[in-house]
PDB file of C-alpha atoms in Angstrom:
ATOM      1  CA  LYS A  29     -20.257  -7.539   4.626  1.00 87.00           C
ATOM      2  CA  GLN A  30     -17.358  -5.041   4.036  1.00 92.00           C
ATOM      3  CA  GLU A  31     -14.571  -5.833   1.690  1.00 95.00           C
ATOM      4  CA  VAL A  32     -11.073  -3.869   1.087  1.00 97.00           C
ATOM      5  CA  THR A  33      -9.077  -4.014  -1.272  1.00 97.00           C
ATOM      6  CA  GLN A  34      -5.488  -2.921  -1.811  1.00 97.00           C
ATOM      7  CA  ILE A  35      -3.444  -1.652  -4.714  1.00 93.00           C
ATOM      8  CA  PRO A  36      -0.697  -2.026  -5.751  1.00 92.00           C
ATOM      9  CA  ALA A  37      -0.653  -4.752  -3.985  1.00 95.00           C
ATOM     10  CA  ALA A  38       3.988  -4.326  -4.367  1.00 96.00           C
ATOM     11  CA  LEU A  39       6.116  -1.483  -4.653  1.00 95.00           C
ATOM     12  CA  SER A  40       9.349  -0.626  -4.980  1.00 97.00           C
ATOM     13  CA  VAL A  41      10.558   3.197  -5.236  1.00 96.00           C
ATOM     14  CA  PRO A  42      13.915   5.062  -5.651  1.00 97.00           C
ATOM     15  CA  GLU A  43      14.479   7.115  -2.922  1.00 97.00           C
ATOM     16  CA  GLY A  44      13.298  10.534  -2.715  1.00 97.00           C
ATOM     17  CA  GLU A  45       9.574   9.156  -4.883  1.00 97.00           C
ATOM     18  CA  ASN A  46       6.808  10.633  -3.432  1.00 97.00           C
ATOM     19  CA  LEU A  47       3.961   7.807  -4.099  1.00 95.00           C
ATOM     20  CA  VAL A  48       0.515   6.986  -3.538  1.00 96.00           C
ATOM     21  CA  LEU A  49      -1.051   3.428  -1.811  1.00 97.00           C
ATOM     22  CA  ASN A  50      -4.581   3.723  -2.485  1.00 97.00           C
ATOM     23  CA  CYS A  51      -7.375   1.749  -0.690  1.00 98.00           C
ATOM     24  CA  SER A  52     -11.116   0.875  -1.548  1.00 98.00           C
ATOM     25  CA  PHE A  53     -14.135  -0.603   0.532  1.00 97.00           C
ATOM     26  CA  THR A  54     -17.706  -1.906  -0.916  1.00 96.00           C
ATOM     27  CA  ASP A  55     -19.724  -0.575   1.844  1.00 92.00           C
ATOM     28  CA  SER A  56     -19.173   3.366   2.468  1.00 90.00           C
ATOM     29  CA  ALA A  57     -21.315   3.729   6.183  1.00 90.00           C
ATOM     30  CA  ILE A  58     -17.892   3.585   8.279  1.00 90.00           C
ATOM     31  CA  TYR A  59     -17.113   4.375  11.427  1.00 89.00           C
ATOM     32  CA  ASN A  60     -13.529   5.729  10.354  1.00 91.00           C
ATOM     33  CA  LEU A  61     -10.348   4.738   7.987  1.00 95.00           C
ATOM     34  CA  GLN A  62      -6.957   3.832   9.901  1.00 95.00           C
ATOM     35  CA  TRP A  63      -2.638   3.395   8.030  1.00 97.00           C
ATOM     36  CA  PHE A  64      -1.514   0.984   9.887  1.00 97.00           C
ATOM     37  CA  ARG A  65       2.599   0.046   9.196  1.00 97.00           C
ATOM     38  CA  GLN A  66       3.928  -3.547   9.445  1.00 97.00           C
ATOM     39  CA  ASP A  67       7.366  -4.581   9.442  1.00 95.00           C
ATOM     40  CA  PRO A  68       8.504  -8.253   8.902  1.00 92.00           C
ATOM     41  CA  GLY A  69       7.711 -10.545  11.140  1.00 88.00           C
ATOM     42  CA  LYS A  70       6.297  -8.019  14.102  1.00 91.00           C
ATOM     43  CA  GLY A  71       3.182  -5.571  14.743  1.00 93.00           C
ATOM     44  CA  LEU A  72       0.955  -3.248  13.495  1.00 95.00           C
ATOM     45  CA  THR A  73       2.119   0.722  14.202  1.00 95.00           C
ATOM     46  CA  SER A  74      -0.765   2.861  13.593  1.00 94.00           C
ATOM     47  CA  LEU A  75       0.594   5.435  11.169  1.00 96.00           C
ATOM     48  CA  LEU A  76      -3.288   7.307  11.069  1.00 96.00           C
ATOM     49  CA  LEU A  77      -6.682   7.553  11.405  1.00 94.00           C
ATOM     50  CA  ILE A  78      -9.435   9.446   9.412  1.00 94.00           C
ATOM     51  CA  GLN A  79     -13.079   9.612  11.078  1.00 91.00           C
ATOM     52  CA  SER A  80     -16.212   9.061   8.869  1.00 90.00           C
ATOM     53  CA  SER A  81     -16.561  13.160   8.904  1.00 91.00           C
ATOM     54  CA  GLN A  82     -12.698  13.908   7.776  1.00 93.00           C
ATOM     55  CA  ARG A  83     -11.714  14.358   4.295  1.00 94.00           C
ATOM     56  CA  GLU A  84      -7.843  13.635   5.287  1.00 95.00           C
ATOM     57  CA  GLN A  85      -5.216  13.268   8.358  1.00 96.00           C
ATOM     58  CA  THR A  86      -1.252  14.401   7.821  1.00 97.00           C
ATOM     59  CA  SER A  87       1.330  13.778  10.310  1.00 95.00           C
ATOM     60  CA  GLY A  88       4.968  13.982   8.977  1.00 97.00           C
ATOM     61  CA  ARG A  89       5.696  12.968   5.530  1.00 97.00           C
ATOM     62  CA  LEU A  90       2.367  11.274   5.520  1.00 98.00           C
ATOM     63  CA  ASN A  91      -1.561  12.089   4.246  1.00 98.00           C
ATOM     64  CA  ALA A  92      -4.265  10.158   3.708  1.00 97.00           C
ATOM     65  CA  SER A  93      -7.479  10.483   2.447  1.00 97.00           C
ATOM     66  CA  LEU A  94     -11.171   9.896   2.774  1.00 97.00           C
ATOM     67  CA  ASP A  95     -13.611   9.538  -0.008  1.00 96.00           C
ATOM     68  CA  LYS A  96     -16.859   7.363   1.491  1.00 93.00           C
ATOM     69  CA  SER A  97     -19.291   8.572  -1.310  1.00 92.00           C
ATOM     70  CA  SER A  98     -16.628   6.626  -3.644  1.00 95.00           C
ATOM     71  CA  GLY A  99     -15.700   4.028  -0.670  1.00 96.00           C
ATOM     72  CA  ARG A 100     -11.519   5.069  -1.992  1.00 97.00           C
ATOM     73  CA  SER A 101      -8.833   6.359   0.474  1.00 97.00           C
ATOM     74  CA  THR A 102      -4.867   6.686   0.239  1.00 97.00           C
ATOM     75  CA  LEU A 103      -2.049   7.522   2.168  1.00 97.00           C
ATOM     76  CA  TYR A 104       0.523  10.189  -0.001  1.00 97.00           C
ATOM     77  CA  ILE A 105       4.399   9.509   1.497  1.00 97.00           C
ATOM     78  CA  ALA A 106       6.405  12.023   0.441  1.00 97.00           C
ATOM     79  CA  ALA A 107      10.252  12.112  -0.132  1.00 97.00           C
ATOM     80  CA  SER A 108      10.043   8.248   0.473  1.00 97.00           C
ATOM     81  CA  GLN A 109      13.141   6.974   2.281  1.00 97.00           C
ATOM     82  CA  PRO A 110      14.676   3.329   2.923  1.00 97.00           C
ATOM     83  CA  GLY A 111      13.506   3.109   5.950  1.00 97.00           C
ATOM     84  CA  ASP A 112       9.759   3.646   4.988  1.00 98.00           C
ATOM     85  CA  SER A 113       9.995  -0.080   3.570  1.00 98.00           C
ATOM     86  CA  ALA A 114       7.082  -1.846   5.079  1.00 98.00           C
ATOM     87  CA  THR A 115       3.814  -3.866   4.412  1.00 97.00           C
ATOM     88  CA  TYR A 116       1.334  -1.189   4.798  1.00 98.00           C
ATOM     89  CA  LEU A 117      -2.743  -1.700   5.367  1.00 98.00           C
ATOM     90  CA  CYS A 118      -5.893  -0.244   5.478  1.00 97.00           C
ATOM     91  CA  ALA A 119      -8.665  -0.943   7.715  1.00 96.00           C
ATOM     92  CA  VAL A 120     -11.535  -0.059   8.010  1.00 95.00           C
ATOM     93  CA  ASP A 121     -14.274  -0.004  11.406  1.00 91.00           C
ATOM     94  CA  ASN A 122     -17.873  -0.406  10.465  1.00 84.00           C
ATOM     95  CA  ALA A 123     -19.107  -0.119  13.591  1.00 78.00           C
ATOM     96  CA  GLY A 124     -16.260   0.473  16.225  1.00 69.00           C
ATOM     97  CA  ASN A 125     -16.687  -3.482  16.625  1.00 77.00           C
ATOM     98  CA  MET A 126     -13.619  -4.935  14.263  1.00 85.00           C
ATOM     99  CA  LEU A 127     -11.586  -3.445  11.579  1.00 91.00           C
ATOM    100  CA  THR A 128     -12.100  -4.755   7.847  1.00 94.00           C
ATOM    101  CA  PHE A 129      -7.912  -5.456   6.491  1.00 97.00           C
ATOM    102  CA  GLY A 130      -6.761  -4.846   3.171  1.00 97.00           C
ATOM    103  CA  GLY A 131      -4.464  -7.150   2.132  1.00 96.00           C
ATOM    104  CA  GLY A 132      -1.291  -4.782   1.978  1.00 97.00           C
ATOM    105  CA  THR A 133       0.328  -2.940   0.469  1.00 97.00           C
ATOM    106  CA  ARG A 134       4.239  -4.100   0.409  1.00 97.00           C
ATOM    107  CA  LEU A 135       6.309  -0.841   0.528  1.00 98.00           C
ATOM    108  CA  MET A 136      10.638  -1.600  -1.162  1.00 97.00           C
ATOM    109  CA  VAL A 137      12.465   1.973  -1.418  1.00 98.00           C
ATOM    110  CA  LYS A 138      15.666   1.405  -2.704  1.00 97.00           C
ATOM    111  CA  PRO A 139      19.120   3.420  -1.313  1.00 95.00           C
TER     112      PRO A 139
ATOM    113  CA  ASP B  30       1.815   2.433  29.933  1.00 53.00           C
ATOM    114  CA  THR B  31       3.613   0.631  27.967  1.00 71.00           C
ATOM    115  CA  GLY B  32       1.094  -0.496  25.074  1.00 92.00           C
ATOM    116  CA  VAL B  33      -0.221  -4.171  24.281  1.00 95.00           C
ATOM    117  CA  SER B  34       1.980  -6.662  25.279  1.00 96.00           C
ATOM    118  CA  GLN B  35       1.125 -10.398  23.919  1.00 97.00           C
ATOM    119  CA  ASN B  36       3.041 -13.116  25.215  1.00 97.00           C
ATOM    120  CA  PRO B  37       5.569 -15.506  23.840  1.00 97.00           C
ATOM    121  CA  ARG B  38       6.453 -13.757  21.312  1.00 96.00           C
ATOM    122  CA  HIS B  39       7.080 -16.855  19.321  1.00 97.00           C
ATOM    123  CA  LYS B  40       5.836 -20.127  20.063  1.00 97.00           C
ATOM    124  CA  ILE B  41       6.706 -24.234  17.923  1.00 98.00           C
ATOM    125  CA  THR B  42       4.373 -26.757  18.582  1.00 98.00           C
ATOM    126  CA  LYS B  43       3.753 -30.414  17.574  1.00 98.00           C
ATOM    127  CA  ARG B  44       0.507 -30.667  16.129  1.00 97.00           C
ATOM    128  CA  GLY B  45      -2.481 -32.270  18.357  1.00 97.00           C
ATOM    129  CA  GLN B  46      -1.219 -29.458  21.730  1.00 98.00           C
ATOM    130  CA  ASN B  47      -2.825 -27.049  23.082  1.00 98.00           C
ATOM    131  CA  VAL B  48      -1.509 -23.309  22.612  1.00 98.00           C
ATOM    132  CA  THR B  49      -2.193 -20.322  24.688  1.00 98.00           C
ATOM    133  CA  PHE B  50      -1.416 -17.367  23.990  1.00 97.00           C
ATOM    134  CA  ARG B  51      -1.710 -14.393  26.541  1.00 98.00           C
ATOM    135  CA  CYS B  52      -2.640 -10.716  25.966  1.00 98.00           C
ATOM    136  CA  ASP B  53      -2.213  -7.481  27.997  1.00 97.00           C
ATOM    137  CA  PRO B  54      -4.380  -4.244  26.586  1.00 95.00           C
ATOM    138  CA  ILE B  55      -3.782  -0.689  26.820  1.00 94.00           C
ATOM    139  CA  SER B  56      -5.524  -0.579  31.310  1.00 90.00           C
ATOM    140  CA  GLU B  57      -8.156   1.898  30.106  1.00 89.00           C
ATOM    141  CA  HIS B  58      -9.000  -0.003  27.195  1.00 90.00           C
ATOM    142  CA  ASN B  59     -12.423  -1.615  27.557  1.00 90.00           C
ATOM    143  CA  ARG B  60     -12.570  -3.167  24.780  1.00 92.00           C
ATOM    144  CA  LEU B  61     -10.336  -5.816  23.286  1.00 94.00           C
ATOM    145  CA  TYR B  62      -9.797  -7.704  20.058  1.00 95.00           C
ATOM    146  CA  TRP B  63      -7.999 -10.916  18.574  1.00 97.00           C
ATOM    147  CA  TYR B  64      -6.780 -11.835  14.924  1.00 97.00           C
ATOM    148  CA  ARG B  65      -5.104 -13.540  13.192  1.00 97.00           C
ATOM    149  CA  GLN B  66      -3.078 -13.067  10.101  1.00 97.00           C
ATOM    150  CA  THR B  67      -1.328 -15.317   7.873  1.00 95.00           C
ATOM    151  CA  LEU B  68       1.791 -14.522   5.550  1.00 91.00           C
ATOM    152  CA  GLY B  69       1.340 -12.448   2.133  1.00 90.00           C
ATOM    153  CA  GLN B  70      -3.160 -11.369   3.691  1.00 94.00           C
ATOM    154  CA  GLY B  71      -3.954  -8.650   6.198  1.00 95.00           C
ATOM    155  CA  PRO B  72      -5.372  -9.807   9.714  1.00 96.00           C
ATOM    156  CA  GLU B  73      -8.627 -10.918  10.292  1.00 95.00           C
ATOM    157  CA  PHE B  74     -11.170 -10.758  12.875  1.00 94.00           C
ATOM    158  CA  LEU B  75     -11.237 -13.711  14.997  1.00 95.00           C
ATOM    159  CA  THR B  76     -13.195 -12.329  18.237  1.00 95.00           C
ATOM    160  CA  TYR B  77     -13.895  -9.444  20.818  1.00 93.00           C
ATOM    161  CA  PHE B  78     -14.522  -8.538  23.890  1.00 94.00           C
ATOM    162  CA  GLN B  79     -15.934  -5.734  25.873  1.00 92.00           C
ATOM    163  CA  ASN B  80     -14.844  -5.748  29.321  1.00 91.00           C
ATOM    164  CA  GLU B  81     -15.104  -9.236  30.584  1.00 92.00           C
ATOM    165  CA  ALA B  82     -17.891  -9.962  28.027  1.00 92.00           C
ATOM    166  CA  GLN B  83     -17.475 -11.421  24.713  1.00 92.00           C
ATOM    167  CA  LEU B  84     -19.539 -10.023  22.425  1.00 91.00           C
ATOM    168  CA  GLU B  85     -18.611 -11.030  19.047  1.00 90.00           C
ATOM    169  CA  LYS B  86     -17.149 -14.777  17.064  1.00 91.00           C
ATOM    170  CA  SER B  87     -15.768 -14.850  13.887  1.00 91.00           C
ATOM    171  CA  ARG B  88     -16.786 -17.751  12.130  1.00 88.00           C
ATOM    172  CA  LEU B  89     -13.075 -18.400  11.772  1.00 84.00           C
ATOM    173  CA  LEU B  90     -13.248 -19.022  15.208  1.00 86.00           C
ATOM    174  CA  SER B  91     -13.865 -22.621  14.788  1.00 87.00           C
ATOM    175  CA  ASP B  92     -13.903 -24.984  18.139  1.00 92.00           C
ATOM    176  CA  ARG B  93     -10.927 -25.315  18.954  1.00 95.00           C
ATOM    177  CA  PHE B  94     -10.540 -22.310  19.932  1.00 96.00           C
ATOM    178  CA  SER B  95     -11.176 -20.304  22.801  1.00 95.00           C
ATOM    179  CA  ALA B  96     -11.352 -16.798  24.397  1.00 96.00           C
ATOM    180  CA  GLU B  97     -11.715 -15.566  27.647  1.00 95.00           C
ATOM    181  CA  ARG B  98     -11.022 -12.214  29.885  1.00 95.00           C
ATOM    182  CA  PRO B  99     -11.331 -12.989  33.189  1.00 89.00           C
ATOM    183  CA  LYS B 100     -12.192  -9.519  35.319  1.00 86.00           C
ATOM    184  CA  GLY B 101     -12.233  -7.737  31.785  1.00 84.00           C
ATOM    185  CA  SER B 102      -8.102  -7.152  31.796  1.00 90.00           C
ATOM    186  CA  PHE B 103      -5.840  -9.236  30.707  1.00 96.00           C
ATOM    187  CA  SER B 104      -6.795 -12.025  27.568  1.00 97.00           C
ATOM    188  CA  THR B 105      -6.163 -15.332  26.549  1.00 97.00           C
ATOM    189  CA  LEU B 106      -6.466 -17.419  23.365  1.00 97.00           C
ATOM    190  CA  GLU B 107      -6.365 -20.969  23.571  1.00 97.00           C
ATOM    191  CA  ILE B 108      -6.075 -23.721  21.129  1.00 97.00           C
ATOM    192  CA  GLN B 109      -6.735 -27.215  21.308  1.00 97.00           C
ATOM    193  CA  ARG B 110      -5.405 -29.765  19.060  1.00 97.00           C
ATOM    194  CA  THR B 111      -3.254 -27.815  16.580  1.00 97.00           C
ATOM    195  CA  GLU B 112      -3.346 -28.400  12.941  1.00 96.00           C
ATOM    196  CA  GLN B 113      -0.601 -26.978  10.651  1.00 96.00           C
ATOM    197  CA  GLY B 114      -3.588 -24.846   9.543  1.00 95.00           C
ATOM    198  CA  ASP B 115      -3.272 -22.849  12.670  1.00 96.00           C
ATOM    199  CA  SER B 116       0.409 -21.067  12.151  1.00 97.00           C
ATOM    200  CA  ALA B 117      -0.223 -18.007  11.619  1.00 97.00           C
ATOM    201  CA  MET B 118       0.809 -14.611  13.314  1.00 97.00           C
ATOM    202  CA  TYR B 119      -2.094 -14.437  16.468  1.00 98.00           C
ATOM    203  CA  LEU B 120      -2.314 -10.550  17.430  1.00 97.00           C
ATOM    204  CA  CYS B 121      -3.854  -8.157  19.897  1.00 97.00           C
ATOM    205  CA  ALA B 122      -5.575  -4.826  19.612  1.00 95.00           C
ATOM    206  CA  SER B 123      -7.728  -3.160  22.138  1.00 94.00           C
ATOM    207  CA  SER B 124      -9.469   0.482  22.176  1.00 90.00           C
ATOM    208  CA  LEU B 125     -11.367   2.119  24.186  1.00 85.00           C
ATOM    209  CA  ARG B 126     -15.603   2.169  23.236  1.00 73.00           C
ATOM    210  CA  GLY B 127     -16.258   5.373  21.856  1.00 64.00           C
ATOM    211  CA  SER B 128     -12.602   7.136  21.746  1.00 63.00           C
ATOM    212  CA  ASP B 129     -11.471   9.018  18.277  1.00 70.00           C
ATOM    213  CA  TYR B 130      -8.246   7.236  18.814  1.00 74.00           C
ATOM    214  CA  GLY B 131      -8.395   4.163  17.300  1.00 87.00           C
ATOM    215  CA  TYR B 132      -6.758   0.419  17.779  1.00 91.00           C
ATOM    216  CA  THR B 133      -3.531  -0.106  19.123  1.00 93.00           C
ATOM    217  CA  PHE B 134      -2.277  -3.770  18.622  1.00 95.00           C
ATOM    218  CA  GLY B 135       0.441  -5.394  20.327  1.00 95.00           C
ATOM    219  CA  SER B 136       3.627  -7.044  18.691  1.00 95.00           C
ATOM    220  CA  GLY B 137       1.725 -10.542  18.158  1.00 96.00           C
ATOM    221  CA  THR B 138       2.608 -13.788  18.802  1.00 97.00           C
ATOM    222  CA  ARG B 139       3.826 -15.667  15.802  1.00 97.00           C
ATOM    223  CA  LEU B 140       2.585 -20.044  16.217  1.00 98.00           C
ATOM    224  CA  THR B 141       4.400 -22.701  14.223  1.00 97.00           C
ATOM    225  CA  VAL B 142       3.025 -26.123  14.191  1.00 98.00           C
ATOM    226  CA  VAL B 143       4.987 -28.446  12.997  1.00 97.00           C
TER     227      VAL B 143
END
Protein backbone atom coordinates (compact mmCIF):
# COMPACT_ATOMS: atom_id res chain seq x y z
CA LYS A 1 0.00 0.00 0.00
CA GLN A 2 1.39 3.38 -1.00
CA GLU A 3 2.14 5.79 1.84
CA VAL A 4 3.02 9.44 1.28
CA THR A 5 4.69 11.63 3.88
CA GLN A 6 5.28 15.37 3.76
CA ILE A 7 7.83 17.20 5.83
CA PRO A 8 7.63 19.67 7.43
CA ALA A 9 3.98 19.70 8.49
CA ALA A 10 4.13 23.46 8.92
CA LEU A 11 6.56 26.15 7.86
CA SER A 12 6.73 29.88 8.52
CA VAL A 13 9.17 32.03 6.55
CA PRO A 14 9.74 35.73 5.90
CA GLU A 15 8.78 37.12 2.54
CA GLY A 16 11.41 36.73 -0.16
CA GLU A 17 12.93 33.54 1.16
CA ASN A 18 13.46 30.52 -1.09
CA LEU A 19 12.04 27.33 0.38
CA VAL A 20 11.78 23.59 -0.21
CA LEU A 21 8.89 21.33 0.63
CA ASN A 22 9.55 17.60 0.84
CA CYS A 23 7.46 14.60 -0.12
CA SER A 24 8.40 10.94 0.24
CA PHE A 25 6.56 7.83 -0.91
CA THR A 26 7.05 4.16 -0.16
CA ASP A 27 6.21 2.50 -3.51
CA SER A 28 8.41 3.77 -6.33
CA ALA A 29 6.29 2.18 -9.08
CA ILE A 30 4.38 5.37 -9.71
CA TYR A 31 2.53 6.62 -12.77
CA ASN A 32 2.97 10.29 -11.92
CA LEU A 33 3.20 12.72 -9.00
CA GLN A 34 1.17 15.89 -8.65
CA TRP A 35 1.59 18.91 -6.37
CA PHE A 36 -1.50 20.84 -5.31
CA ARG A 37 -2.20 24.02 -3.41
CA GLN A 38 -5.17 24.32 -1.05
CA ASP A 39 -6.37 27.57 0.49
CA PRO A 40 -8.36 27.34 3.75
CA GLY A 41 -11.82 25.88 3.18
CA LYS A 42 -11.26 25.57 -0.56
CA GLY A 43 -10.66 22.86 -3.11
CA LEU A 44 -7.34 21.79 -4.62
CA THR A 45 -5.52 23.70 -7.34
CA SER A 46 -3.03 21.75 -9.41
CA LEU A 47 0.44 23.30 -9.45
CA LEU A 48 2.70 20.81 -11.20
CA LEU A 49 2.44 17.30 -12.60
CA ILE A 50 5.56 15.16 -13.05
CA GLN A 51 5.32 12.00 -15.14
CA SER A 52 7.27 8.96 -13.93
CA SER A 53 9.74 9.38 -16.80
CA GLN A 54 10.49 13.00 -15.92
CA ARG A 55 12.90 14.42 -13.37
CA GLU A 56 11.44 17.89 -12.90
CA GLN A 57 8.81 20.40 -13.94
CA THR A 58 8.82 24.17 -13.67
CA SER A 59 6.08 26.77 -13.59
CA GLY A 60 7.01 30.36 -12.81
CA ARG A 61 8.58 30.49 -9.36
CA LEU A 62 7.80 26.82 -8.73
CA ASN A 63 10.04 23.87 -9.51
CA ALA A 64 9.20 20.28 -8.64
CA SER A 65 11.67 17.42 -8.84
CA LEU A 66 11.14 13.68 -8.77
CA ASP A 67 13.55 10.92 -7.78
CA LYS A 68 11.63 7.67 -8.17
CA SER A 69 14.44 5.40 -7.03
CA SER A 70 14.66 7.10 -3.65
CA GLY A 71 10.91 7.74 -3.40
CA ARG A 72 11.24 11.50 -3.07
CA SER A 73 9.92 14.69 -4.57
CA THR A 74 10.60 18.29 -3.66
CA LEU A 75 8.71 21.47 -4.40
CA TYR A 76 10.96 24.52 -4.57
CA ILE A 77 9.37 27.95 -4.23
CA ALA A 78 11.57 30.89 -5.17
CA ALA A 79 11.23 34.37 -3.70
CA SER A 80 8.23 33.50 -1.56
CA GLN A 81 5.35 35.98 -1.25
CA PRO A 82 2.53 36.33 1.32
CA GLY A 83 0.13 35.16 -1.40
CA ASP A 84 1.94 31.81 -1.39
CA SER A 85 0.54 31.11 2.09
CA ALA A 86 -1.53 27.94 1.79
CA THR A 87 -1.34 24.19 2.33
CA TYR A 88 0.71 22.32 -0.24
CA LEU A 89 -0.23 18.72 -0.94
CA CYS A 90 1.79 16.06 -2.69
CA ALA A 91 -0.12 13.20 -4.34
CA VAL A 92 1.10 10.03 -6.01
CA ASP A 93 -0.74 8.13 -8.75
CA ASN A 94 0.38 4.49 -8.76
CA ALA A 95 -1.68 2.93 -11.49
CA GLY A 96 -3.66 5.74 -13.04
CA ASN A 97 -6.59 4.79 -10.81
CA MET A 98 -6.34 7.07 -7.79
CA LEU A 99 -4.18 9.54 -5.94
CA THR A 100 -2.62 8.89 -2.56
CA PHE A 101 -2.03 12.13 -0.70
CA GLY A 102 0.42 13.22 1.93
CA GLY A 103 -0.76 15.14 4.97
CA GLY A 104 0.32 18.47 3.48
CA THR A 105 2.66 21.28 4.48
CA ARG A 106 1.00 24.43 5.84
CA LEU A 107 3.05 27.37 4.63
CA MET A 108 2.88 30.85 6.10
CA VAL A 109 4.86 33.62 4.39
CA LYS A 110 5.13 36.68 6.60
CA PRO A 111 5.36 40.17 5.07
CA ASP B 1 -15.49 24.53 -19.80
CA THR B 2 -15.64 25.84 -16.25
CA GLY B 3 -13.86 22.94 -14.57
CA VAL B 4 -15.25 20.54 -11.98
CA SER B 5 -18.37 21.85 -10.27
CA GLN B 6 -19.66 20.67 -6.89
CA ASN B 7 -22.94 21.46 -5.19
CA PRO B 8 -23.79 22.46 -2.58
CA ARG B 9 -20.70 24.25 -1.27
CA HIS B 10 -21.83 23.84 2.32
CA LYS B 11 -24.31 21.52 3.99
CA ILE B 12 -25.35 21.45 7.63
CA THR B 13 -27.50 18.52 8.63
CA LYS B 14 -28.76 16.87 11.77
CA ARG B 15 -27.41 13.50 12.78
CA GLY B 16 -29.47 10.72 11.26
CA GLN B 17 -30.54 12.66 8.17
CA ASN B 18 -29.62 11.69 4.62
CA VAL B 19 -27.61 14.04 2.41
CA THR B 20 -26.73 14.01 -1.28
CA PHE B 21 -23.94 15.86 -3.04
CA ARG B 22 -23.52 16.43 -6.75
CA CYS B 23 -20.40 16.65 -8.92
CA ASP B 24 -20.24 17.77 -12.55
CA PRO B 25 -16.87 16.82 -14.06
CA ILE B 26 -15.06 18.35 -17.00
CA SER B 27 -17.17 17.20 -19.92
CA GLU B 28 -14.50 15.30 -21.85
CA HIS B 29 -13.16 13.50 -18.76
CA ASN B 30 -14.21 9.89 -18.51
CA ARG B 31 -13.02 9.30 -14.94
CA LEU B 32 -14.59 10.76 -11.82
CA TYR B 33 -13.34 10.41 -8.26
CA TRP B 34 -14.64 11.13 -4.79
CA TYR B 35 -12.34 11.97 -1.89
CA ARG B 36 -12.96 12.89 1.72
CA GLN B 37 -10.80 15.32 3.67
CA THR B 38 -10.96 15.92 7.41
CA LEU B 39 -9.43 18.95 9.08
CA GLY B 40 -5.65 19.04 8.91
CA GLN B 41 -5.37 15.86 6.85
CA GLY B 42 -4.76 15.07 3.21
CA PRO B 43 -7.70 13.86 1.09
CA GLU B 44 -8.54 10.15 1.26
CA PHE B 45 -9.83 8.18 -1.71
CA LEU B 46 -13.44 6.97 -1.51
CA THR B 47 -14.40 5.70 -4.98
CA TYR B 48 -14.00 6.26 -8.70
CA PHE B 49 -15.93 5.77 -11.91
CA GLN B 50 -14.85 5.21 -15.45
CA ASN B 51 -17.77 6.38 -17.52
CA GLU B 52 -20.81 4.98 -15.66
CA ALA B 53 -19.00 1.99 -14.11
CA GLN B 54 -17.89 2.21 -10.48
CA LEU B 55 -14.53 0.47 -10.64
CA GLU B 56 -13.14 0.79 -7.15
CA LYS B 57 -14.38 1.57 -3.65
CA SER B 58 -12.33 2.23 -0.55
CA ARG B 59 -13.01 0.40 2.67
CA LEU B 60 -13.75 3.90 4.00
CA LEU B 61 -16.96 3.80 1.98
CA SER B 62 -19.28 2.14 4.49
CA ASP B 63 -22.68 0.78 3.53
CA ARG B 64 -24.21 4.13 4.47
CA PHE B 65 -22.42 5.70 1.50
CA SER B 66 -23.48 5.23 -2.10
CA ALA B 67 -22.25 6.86 -5.26
CA GLU B 68 -23.70 6.86 -8.74
CA ARG B 69 -22.75 8.22 -12.10
CA PRO B 70 -25.71 7.69 -14.40
CA LYS B 71 -24.88 7.84 -18.10
CA GLY B 72 -21.28 8.62 -17.29
CA SER B 73 -21.90 12.33 -16.76
CA PHE B 74 -22.47 13.92 -13.34
CA SER B 75 -22.15 11.94 -10.14
CA THR B 76 -23.94 11.93 -6.82
CA LEU B 77 -22.66 10.86 -3.43
CA GLU B 78 -25.32 10.01 -0.85
CA ILE B 79 -24.74 9.50 2.84
CA GLN B 80 -27.57 7.86 4.74
CA ARG B 81 -28.15 8.19 8.49
CA THR B 82 -25.36 10.74 8.87
CA GLU B 83 -23.08 10.59 11.90
CA GLN B 84 -20.92 13.32 13.42
CA GLY B 85 -17.86 11.49 12.13
CA ASP B 86 -19.07 12.13 8.58
CA SER B 87 -18.31 15.83 9.00
CA ALA B 88 -15.63 16.58 6.41
CA MET B 89 -14.92 18.18 3.07
CA TYR B 90 -16.04 15.96 0.20
CA LEU B 91 -13.97 16.56 -2.91
CA CYS B 92 -14.70 15.47 -6.45
CA ALA B 93 -12.09 15.19 -9.19
CA SER B 94 -12.08 14.17 -12.81
CA SER B 95 -9.46 13.01 -15.27
CA LEU B 96 -9.07 11.62 -18.76
CA ARG B 97 -7.77 8.06 -18.65
CA GLY B 98 -4.35 7.85 -20.19
CA SER B 99 -3.87 11.60 -20.38
CA ASP B 100 -0.82 13.45 -19.17
CA TYR B 101 -2.79 16.19 -17.47
CA GLY B 102 -3.48 14.66 -14.10
CA TYR B 103 -6.52 15.27 -11.98
CA THR B 104 -8.71 18.36 -11.73
CA PHE B 105 -10.51 18.95 -8.46
CA GLY B 106 -13.67 20.83 -7.64
CA SER B 107 -14.11 23.29 -4.79
CA GLY B 108 -15.61 20.63 -2.53
CA THR B 109 -18.71 20.30 -0.37
CA ARG B 110 -18.23 21.02 3.31
CA LEU B 111 -20.52 18.78 5.39
CA THR B 112 -21.23 19.54 9.04
CA VAL B 113 -23.30 17.04 11.00
CA VAL B 114 -24.75 18.46 14.22
